[in-house]
Short mmCIF file of N, CA and C in Angstrom, two decimals:
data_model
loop_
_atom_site.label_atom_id
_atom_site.label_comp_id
_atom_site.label_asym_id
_atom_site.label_seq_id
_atom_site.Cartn_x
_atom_site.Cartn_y
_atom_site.Cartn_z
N UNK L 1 82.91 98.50 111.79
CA UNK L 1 83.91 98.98 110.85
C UNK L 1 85.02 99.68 111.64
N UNK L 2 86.26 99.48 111.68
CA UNK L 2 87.34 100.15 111.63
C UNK L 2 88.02 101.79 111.66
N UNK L 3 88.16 102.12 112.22
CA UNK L 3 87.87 103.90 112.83
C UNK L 3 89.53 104.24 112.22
N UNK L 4 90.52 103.61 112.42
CA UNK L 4 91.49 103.62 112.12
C UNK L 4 92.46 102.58 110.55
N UNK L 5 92.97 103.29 109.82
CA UNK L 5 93.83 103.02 108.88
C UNK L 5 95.47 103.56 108.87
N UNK L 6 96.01 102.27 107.98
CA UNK L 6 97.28 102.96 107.45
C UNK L 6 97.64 104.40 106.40
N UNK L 7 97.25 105.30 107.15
CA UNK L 7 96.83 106.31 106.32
C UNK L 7 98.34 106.98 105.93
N UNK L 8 99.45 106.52 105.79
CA UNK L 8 100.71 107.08 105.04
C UNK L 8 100.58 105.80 103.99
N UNK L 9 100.01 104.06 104.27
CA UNK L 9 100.27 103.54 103.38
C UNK L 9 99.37 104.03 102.26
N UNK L 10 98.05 104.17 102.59
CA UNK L 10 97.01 104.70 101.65
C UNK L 10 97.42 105.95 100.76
N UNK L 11 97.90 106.55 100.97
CA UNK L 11 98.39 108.36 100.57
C UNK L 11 99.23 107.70 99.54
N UNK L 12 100.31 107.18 100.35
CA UNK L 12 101.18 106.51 99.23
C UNK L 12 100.92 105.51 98.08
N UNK L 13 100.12 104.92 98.34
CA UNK L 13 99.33 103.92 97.25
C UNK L 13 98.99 104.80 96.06
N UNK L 14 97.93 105.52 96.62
CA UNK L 14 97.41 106.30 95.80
C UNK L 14 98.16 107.47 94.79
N UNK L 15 99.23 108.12 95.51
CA UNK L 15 99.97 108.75 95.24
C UNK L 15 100.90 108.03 93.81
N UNK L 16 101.43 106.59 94.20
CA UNK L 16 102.40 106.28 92.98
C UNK L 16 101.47 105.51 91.76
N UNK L 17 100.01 105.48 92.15
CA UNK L 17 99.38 104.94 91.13
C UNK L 17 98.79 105.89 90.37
N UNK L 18 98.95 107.36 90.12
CA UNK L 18 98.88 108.29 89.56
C UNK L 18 100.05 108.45 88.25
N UNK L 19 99.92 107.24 87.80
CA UNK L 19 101.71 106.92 87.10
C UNK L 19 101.12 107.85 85.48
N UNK L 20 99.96 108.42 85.00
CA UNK L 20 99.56 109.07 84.14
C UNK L 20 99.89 111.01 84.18
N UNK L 21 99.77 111.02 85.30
CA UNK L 21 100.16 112.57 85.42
C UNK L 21 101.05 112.88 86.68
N UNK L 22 100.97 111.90 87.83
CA UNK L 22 102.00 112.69 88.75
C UNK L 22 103.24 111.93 88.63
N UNK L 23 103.40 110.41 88.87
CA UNK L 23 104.53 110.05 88.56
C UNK L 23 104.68 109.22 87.88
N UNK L 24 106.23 109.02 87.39
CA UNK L 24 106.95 108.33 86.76
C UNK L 24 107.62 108.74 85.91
N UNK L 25 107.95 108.62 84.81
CA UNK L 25 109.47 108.99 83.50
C UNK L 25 108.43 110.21 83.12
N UNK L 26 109.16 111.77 83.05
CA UNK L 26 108.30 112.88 82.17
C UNK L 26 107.24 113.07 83.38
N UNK L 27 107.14 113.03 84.45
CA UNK L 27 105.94 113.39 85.30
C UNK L 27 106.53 114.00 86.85
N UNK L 28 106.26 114.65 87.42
CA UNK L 28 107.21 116.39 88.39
C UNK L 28 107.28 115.21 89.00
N UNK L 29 106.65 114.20 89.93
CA UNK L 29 107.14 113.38 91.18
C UNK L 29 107.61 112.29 90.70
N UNK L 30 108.42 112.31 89.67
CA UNK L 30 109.04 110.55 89.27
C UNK L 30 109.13 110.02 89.79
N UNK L 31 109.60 109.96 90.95
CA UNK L 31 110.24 108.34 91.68
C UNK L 31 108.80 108.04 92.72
N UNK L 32 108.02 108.98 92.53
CA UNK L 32 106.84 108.59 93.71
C UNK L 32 106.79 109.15 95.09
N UNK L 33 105.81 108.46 95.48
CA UNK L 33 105.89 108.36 97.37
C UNK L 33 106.45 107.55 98.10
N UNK L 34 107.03 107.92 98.98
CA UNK L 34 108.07 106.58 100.08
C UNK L 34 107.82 106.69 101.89
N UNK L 35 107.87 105.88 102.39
CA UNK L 35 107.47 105.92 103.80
C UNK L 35 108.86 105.89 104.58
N UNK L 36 109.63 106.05 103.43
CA UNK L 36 111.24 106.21 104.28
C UNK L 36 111.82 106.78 103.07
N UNK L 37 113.43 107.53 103.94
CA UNK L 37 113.95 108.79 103.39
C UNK L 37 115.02 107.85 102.06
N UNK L 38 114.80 108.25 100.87
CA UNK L 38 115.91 107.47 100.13
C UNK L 38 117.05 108.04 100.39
N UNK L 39 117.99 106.98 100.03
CA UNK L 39 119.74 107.56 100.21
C UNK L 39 120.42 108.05 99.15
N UNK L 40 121.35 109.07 99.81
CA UNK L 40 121.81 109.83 98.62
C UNK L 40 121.05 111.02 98.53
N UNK L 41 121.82 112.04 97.45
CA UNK L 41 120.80 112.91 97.16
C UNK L 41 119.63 112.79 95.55
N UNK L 42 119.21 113.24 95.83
CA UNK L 42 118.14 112.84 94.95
C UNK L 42 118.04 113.34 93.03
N UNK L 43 118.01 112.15 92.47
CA UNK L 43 118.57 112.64 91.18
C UNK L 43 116.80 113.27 90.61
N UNK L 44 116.27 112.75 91.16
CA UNK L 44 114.66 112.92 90.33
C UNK L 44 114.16 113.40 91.54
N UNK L 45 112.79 113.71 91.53
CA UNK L 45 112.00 114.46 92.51
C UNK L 45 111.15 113.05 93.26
N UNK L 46 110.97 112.92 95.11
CA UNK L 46 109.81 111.98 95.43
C UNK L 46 109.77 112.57 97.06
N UNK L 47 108.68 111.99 96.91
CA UNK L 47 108.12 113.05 98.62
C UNK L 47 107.74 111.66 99.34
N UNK L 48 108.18 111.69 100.95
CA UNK L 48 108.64 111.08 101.84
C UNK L 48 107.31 111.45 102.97
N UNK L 49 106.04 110.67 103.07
CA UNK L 49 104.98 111.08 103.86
C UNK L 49 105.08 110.50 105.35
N UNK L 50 104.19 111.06 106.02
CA UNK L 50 104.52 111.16 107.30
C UNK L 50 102.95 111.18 107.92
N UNK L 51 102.88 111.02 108.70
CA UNK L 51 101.11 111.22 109.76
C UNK L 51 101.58 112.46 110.71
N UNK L 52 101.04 113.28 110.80
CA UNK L 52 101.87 113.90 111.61
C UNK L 52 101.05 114.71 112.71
N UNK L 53 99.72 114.49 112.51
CA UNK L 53 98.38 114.20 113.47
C UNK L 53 97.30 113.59 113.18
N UNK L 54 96.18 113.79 113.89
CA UNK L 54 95.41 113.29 113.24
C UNK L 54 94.06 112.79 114.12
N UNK L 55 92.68 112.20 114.44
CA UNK L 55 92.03 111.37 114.95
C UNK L 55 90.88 110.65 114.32
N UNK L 56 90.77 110.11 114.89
CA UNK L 56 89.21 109.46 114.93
C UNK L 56 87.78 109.98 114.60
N UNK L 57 87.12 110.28 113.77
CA UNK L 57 85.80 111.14 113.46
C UNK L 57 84.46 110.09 113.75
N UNK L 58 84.50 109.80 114.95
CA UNK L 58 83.29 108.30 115.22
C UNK L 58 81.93 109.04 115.82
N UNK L 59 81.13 108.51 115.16
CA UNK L 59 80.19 108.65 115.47
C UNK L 59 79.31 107.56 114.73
N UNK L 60 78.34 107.18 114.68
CA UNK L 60 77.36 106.25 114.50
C UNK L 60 77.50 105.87 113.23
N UNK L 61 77.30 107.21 112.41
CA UNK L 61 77.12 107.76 111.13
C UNK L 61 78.23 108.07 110.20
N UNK L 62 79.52 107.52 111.02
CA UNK L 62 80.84 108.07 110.42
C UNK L 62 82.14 107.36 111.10
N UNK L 63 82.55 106.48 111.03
CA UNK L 63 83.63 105.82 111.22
C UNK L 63 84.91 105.88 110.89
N UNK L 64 85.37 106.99 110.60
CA UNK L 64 86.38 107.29 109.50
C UNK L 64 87.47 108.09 110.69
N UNK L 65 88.27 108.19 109.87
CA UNK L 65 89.62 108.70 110.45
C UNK L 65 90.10 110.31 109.81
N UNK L 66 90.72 110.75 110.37
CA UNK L 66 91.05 112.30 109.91
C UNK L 66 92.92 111.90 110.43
N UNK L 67 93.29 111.90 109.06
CA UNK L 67 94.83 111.68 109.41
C UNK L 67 95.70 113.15 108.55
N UNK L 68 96.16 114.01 109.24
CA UNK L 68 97.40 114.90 108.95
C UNK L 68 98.40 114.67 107.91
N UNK L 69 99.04 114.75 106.78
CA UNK L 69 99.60 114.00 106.01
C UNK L 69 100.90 115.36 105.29
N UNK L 70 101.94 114.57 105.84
CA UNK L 70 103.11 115.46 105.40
C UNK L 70 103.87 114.93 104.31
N UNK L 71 104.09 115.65 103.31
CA UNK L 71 104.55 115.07 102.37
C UNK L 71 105.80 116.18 102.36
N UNK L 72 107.12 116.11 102.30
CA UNK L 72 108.22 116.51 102.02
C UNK L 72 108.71 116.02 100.87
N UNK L 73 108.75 116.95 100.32
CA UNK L 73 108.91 116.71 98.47
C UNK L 73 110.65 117.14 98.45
N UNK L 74 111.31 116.01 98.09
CA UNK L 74 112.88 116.21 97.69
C UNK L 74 113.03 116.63 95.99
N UNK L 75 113.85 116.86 95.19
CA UNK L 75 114.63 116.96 94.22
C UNK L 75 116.05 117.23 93.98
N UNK L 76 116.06 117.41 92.94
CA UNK L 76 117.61 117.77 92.63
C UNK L 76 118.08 119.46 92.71
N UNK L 77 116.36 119.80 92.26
CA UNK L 77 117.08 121.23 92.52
C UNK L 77 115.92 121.99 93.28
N UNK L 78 115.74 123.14 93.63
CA UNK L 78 114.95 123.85 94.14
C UNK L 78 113.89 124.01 93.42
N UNK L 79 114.05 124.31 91.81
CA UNK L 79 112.55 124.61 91.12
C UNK L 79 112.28 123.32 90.33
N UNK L 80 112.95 122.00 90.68
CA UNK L 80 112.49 120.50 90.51
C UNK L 80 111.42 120.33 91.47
N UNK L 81 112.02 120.22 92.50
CA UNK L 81 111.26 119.93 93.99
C UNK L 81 109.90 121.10 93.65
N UNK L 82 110.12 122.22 93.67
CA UNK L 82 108.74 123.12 93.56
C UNK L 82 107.63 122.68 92.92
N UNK L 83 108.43 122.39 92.08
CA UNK L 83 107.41 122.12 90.39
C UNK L 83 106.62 120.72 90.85
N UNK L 84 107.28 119.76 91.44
CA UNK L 84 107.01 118.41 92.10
C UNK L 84 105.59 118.87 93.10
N UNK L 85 106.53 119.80 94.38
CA UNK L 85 105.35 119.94 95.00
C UNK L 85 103.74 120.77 94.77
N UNK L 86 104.10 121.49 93.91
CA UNK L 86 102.67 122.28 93.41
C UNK L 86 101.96 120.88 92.60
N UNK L 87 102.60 120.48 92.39
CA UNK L 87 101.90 119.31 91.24
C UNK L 87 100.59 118.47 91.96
N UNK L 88 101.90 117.73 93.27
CA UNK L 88 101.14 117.05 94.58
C UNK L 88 99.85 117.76 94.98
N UNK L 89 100.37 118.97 95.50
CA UNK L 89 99.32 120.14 96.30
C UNK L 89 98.07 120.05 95.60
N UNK L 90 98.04 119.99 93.68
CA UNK L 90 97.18 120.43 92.99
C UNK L 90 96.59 119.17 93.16
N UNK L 91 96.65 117.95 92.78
CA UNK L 91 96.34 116.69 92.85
C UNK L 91 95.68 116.31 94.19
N UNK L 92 96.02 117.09 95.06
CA UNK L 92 95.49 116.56 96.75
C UNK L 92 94.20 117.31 96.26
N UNK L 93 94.63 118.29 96.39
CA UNK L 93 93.38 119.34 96.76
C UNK L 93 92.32 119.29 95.74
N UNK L 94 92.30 118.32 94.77
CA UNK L 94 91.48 117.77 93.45
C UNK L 94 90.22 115.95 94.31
N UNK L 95 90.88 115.94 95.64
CA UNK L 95 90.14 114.63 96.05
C UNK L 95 89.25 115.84 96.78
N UNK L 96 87.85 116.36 96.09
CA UNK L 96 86.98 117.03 96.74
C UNK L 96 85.80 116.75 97.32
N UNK L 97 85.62 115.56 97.75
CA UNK L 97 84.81 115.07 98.43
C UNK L 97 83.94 113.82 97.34
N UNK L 98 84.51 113.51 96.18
CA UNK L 98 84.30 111.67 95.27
C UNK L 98 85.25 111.71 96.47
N UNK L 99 84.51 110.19 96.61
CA UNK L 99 85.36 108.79 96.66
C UNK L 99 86.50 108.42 96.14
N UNK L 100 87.67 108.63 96.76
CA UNK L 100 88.87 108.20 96.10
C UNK L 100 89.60 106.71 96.50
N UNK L 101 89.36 106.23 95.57
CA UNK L 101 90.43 104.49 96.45
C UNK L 101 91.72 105.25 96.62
N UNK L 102 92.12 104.75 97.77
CA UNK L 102 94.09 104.66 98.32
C UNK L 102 94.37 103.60 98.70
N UNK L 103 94.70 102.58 97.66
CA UNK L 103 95.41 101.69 97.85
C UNK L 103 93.95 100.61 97.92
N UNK L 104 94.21 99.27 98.76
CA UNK L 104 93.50 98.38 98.80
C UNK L 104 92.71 98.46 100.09
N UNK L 105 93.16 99.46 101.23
CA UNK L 105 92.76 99.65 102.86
C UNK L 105 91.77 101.05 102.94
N UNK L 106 92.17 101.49 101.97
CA UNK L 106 91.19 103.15 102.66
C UNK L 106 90.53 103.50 101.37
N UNK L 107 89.38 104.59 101.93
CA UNK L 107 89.20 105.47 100.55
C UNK L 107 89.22 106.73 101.33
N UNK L 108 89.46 107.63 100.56
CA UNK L 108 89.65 108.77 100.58
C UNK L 108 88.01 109.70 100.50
N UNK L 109 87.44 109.81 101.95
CA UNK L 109 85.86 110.63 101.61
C UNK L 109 86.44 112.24 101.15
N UNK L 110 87.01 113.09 101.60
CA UNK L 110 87.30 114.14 101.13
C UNK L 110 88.58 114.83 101.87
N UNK L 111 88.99 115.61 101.48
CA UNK L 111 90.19 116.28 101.53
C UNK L 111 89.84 117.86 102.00
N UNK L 112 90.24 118.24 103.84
CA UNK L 112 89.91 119.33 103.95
C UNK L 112 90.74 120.77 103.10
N UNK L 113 90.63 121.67 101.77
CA UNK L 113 91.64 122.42 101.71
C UNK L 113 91.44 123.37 102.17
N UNK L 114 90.91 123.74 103.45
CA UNK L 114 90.91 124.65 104.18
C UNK L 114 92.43 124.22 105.08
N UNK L 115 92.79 123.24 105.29
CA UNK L 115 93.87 122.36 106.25
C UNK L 115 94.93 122.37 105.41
N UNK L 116 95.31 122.79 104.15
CA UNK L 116 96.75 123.06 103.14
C UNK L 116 97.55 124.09 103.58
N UNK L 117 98.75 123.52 104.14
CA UNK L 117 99.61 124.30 104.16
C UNK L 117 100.96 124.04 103.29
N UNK L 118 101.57 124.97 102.18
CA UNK L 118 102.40 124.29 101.63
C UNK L 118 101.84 124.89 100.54
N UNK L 119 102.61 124.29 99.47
CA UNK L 119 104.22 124.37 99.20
C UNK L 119 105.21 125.55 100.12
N UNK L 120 106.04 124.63 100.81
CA UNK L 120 106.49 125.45 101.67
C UNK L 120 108.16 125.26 101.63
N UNK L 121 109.03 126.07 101.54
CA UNK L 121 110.72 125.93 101.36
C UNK L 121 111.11 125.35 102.06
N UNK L 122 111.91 124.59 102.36
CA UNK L 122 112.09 124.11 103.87
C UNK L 122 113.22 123.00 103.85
N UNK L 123 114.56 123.82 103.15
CA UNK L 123 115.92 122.55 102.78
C UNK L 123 115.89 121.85 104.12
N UNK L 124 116.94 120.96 103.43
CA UNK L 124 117.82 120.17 104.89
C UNK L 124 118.78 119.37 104.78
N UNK L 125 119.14 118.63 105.35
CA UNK L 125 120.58 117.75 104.93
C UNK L 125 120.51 117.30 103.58
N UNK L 126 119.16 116.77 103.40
CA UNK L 126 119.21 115.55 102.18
C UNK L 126 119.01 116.75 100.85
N UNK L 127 118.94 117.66 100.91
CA UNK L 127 118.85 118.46 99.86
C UNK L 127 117.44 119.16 100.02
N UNK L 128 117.28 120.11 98.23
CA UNK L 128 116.06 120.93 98.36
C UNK L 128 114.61 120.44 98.67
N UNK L 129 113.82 120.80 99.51
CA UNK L 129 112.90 119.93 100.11
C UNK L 129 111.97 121.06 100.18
N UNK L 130 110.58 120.98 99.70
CA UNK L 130 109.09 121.75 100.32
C UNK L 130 108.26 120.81 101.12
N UNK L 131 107.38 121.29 101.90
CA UNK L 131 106.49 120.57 102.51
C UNK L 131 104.86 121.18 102.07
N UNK L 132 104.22 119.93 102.10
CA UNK L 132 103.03 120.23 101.63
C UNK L 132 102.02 119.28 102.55
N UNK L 133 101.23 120.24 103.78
CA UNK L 133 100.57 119.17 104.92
C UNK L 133 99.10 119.35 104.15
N UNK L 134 98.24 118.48 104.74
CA UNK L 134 97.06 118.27 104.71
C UNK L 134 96.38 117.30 105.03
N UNK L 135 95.28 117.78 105.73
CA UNK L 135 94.19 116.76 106.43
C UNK L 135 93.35 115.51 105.25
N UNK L 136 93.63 114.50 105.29
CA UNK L 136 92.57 113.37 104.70
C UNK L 136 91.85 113.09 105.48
N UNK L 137 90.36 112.79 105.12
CA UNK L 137 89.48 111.89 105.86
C UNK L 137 88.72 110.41 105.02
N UNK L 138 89.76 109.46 105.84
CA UNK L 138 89.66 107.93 105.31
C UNK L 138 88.99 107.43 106.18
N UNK L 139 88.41 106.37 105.15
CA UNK L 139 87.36 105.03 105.59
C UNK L 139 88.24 103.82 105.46
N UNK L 140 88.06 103.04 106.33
CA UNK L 140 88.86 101.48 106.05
C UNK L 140 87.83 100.85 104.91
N UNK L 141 88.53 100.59 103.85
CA UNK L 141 87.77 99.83 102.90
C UNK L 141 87.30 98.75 103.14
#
């Protein structure tokens, strides 16, 4: 089995298929998750993930990956984007060790929230932006 995954595609999978409570029309992350920065500034709220460490957890008994996962949450305004990112934060830190599918490549064994850092302020060119990191530990499906 496979020690390594697309673990921003997985996050993101999972992330915009939450179309009941996190996103879409009436839901804090409307436009979703993206693996690149949209253009323009942002009329609705969507967070832009990233790997941003991460390794290998191999052992006999465990094949899985431990990937770092940055999510920079944009909006239109400062307490859009907030409201967006507490939403995310709450939703991460809810994969508590079920089995979560992400996407068609990984599952999600558990989510360290000892490793949450975030909702965190953190503008920048593209407008109001928080960051919200945290450790996943995925299996290649």
């Amino acid at each position: 089995m496979a020690a390594f995954v697309d673990a921003e595609g997985a996050v993101a999978a999972w992330v915009n298929s939450l179309t009941g409570t996190l996103v879409g029309p009436g839901n804090p992350l409307m436009k979703g998750a993206f693996l690149h920065e949209l253009r323009g500034a942002a009329s609705s709220c969507y967070a832009l993930l990233s790997v941003v460490g991460g390794s290998p957890v191999l052992s006999a008994e465990s094949p899985d990956m431990r990937a770092r996962i940055s999510a920079s949450v944009y909006g239109p305004t400062k307490e859009a984007a907030t409201l967006a990112a507490v939403a995310y934060a709450n939703h991460v830190i809810a994969c508590d060790g079920r089995p979560t599918p992400m996407g068609s490549a990984a599952t999600c064994l558990v989510v360290d929230p000892d490793s949450l850092t975030g909702p965190l302020w953190s503008p920048d060119g593209a407008g109001p932006r928080l960051l919200v990191d945290v450790d996943f530990y995925l299996r290649s499906a």
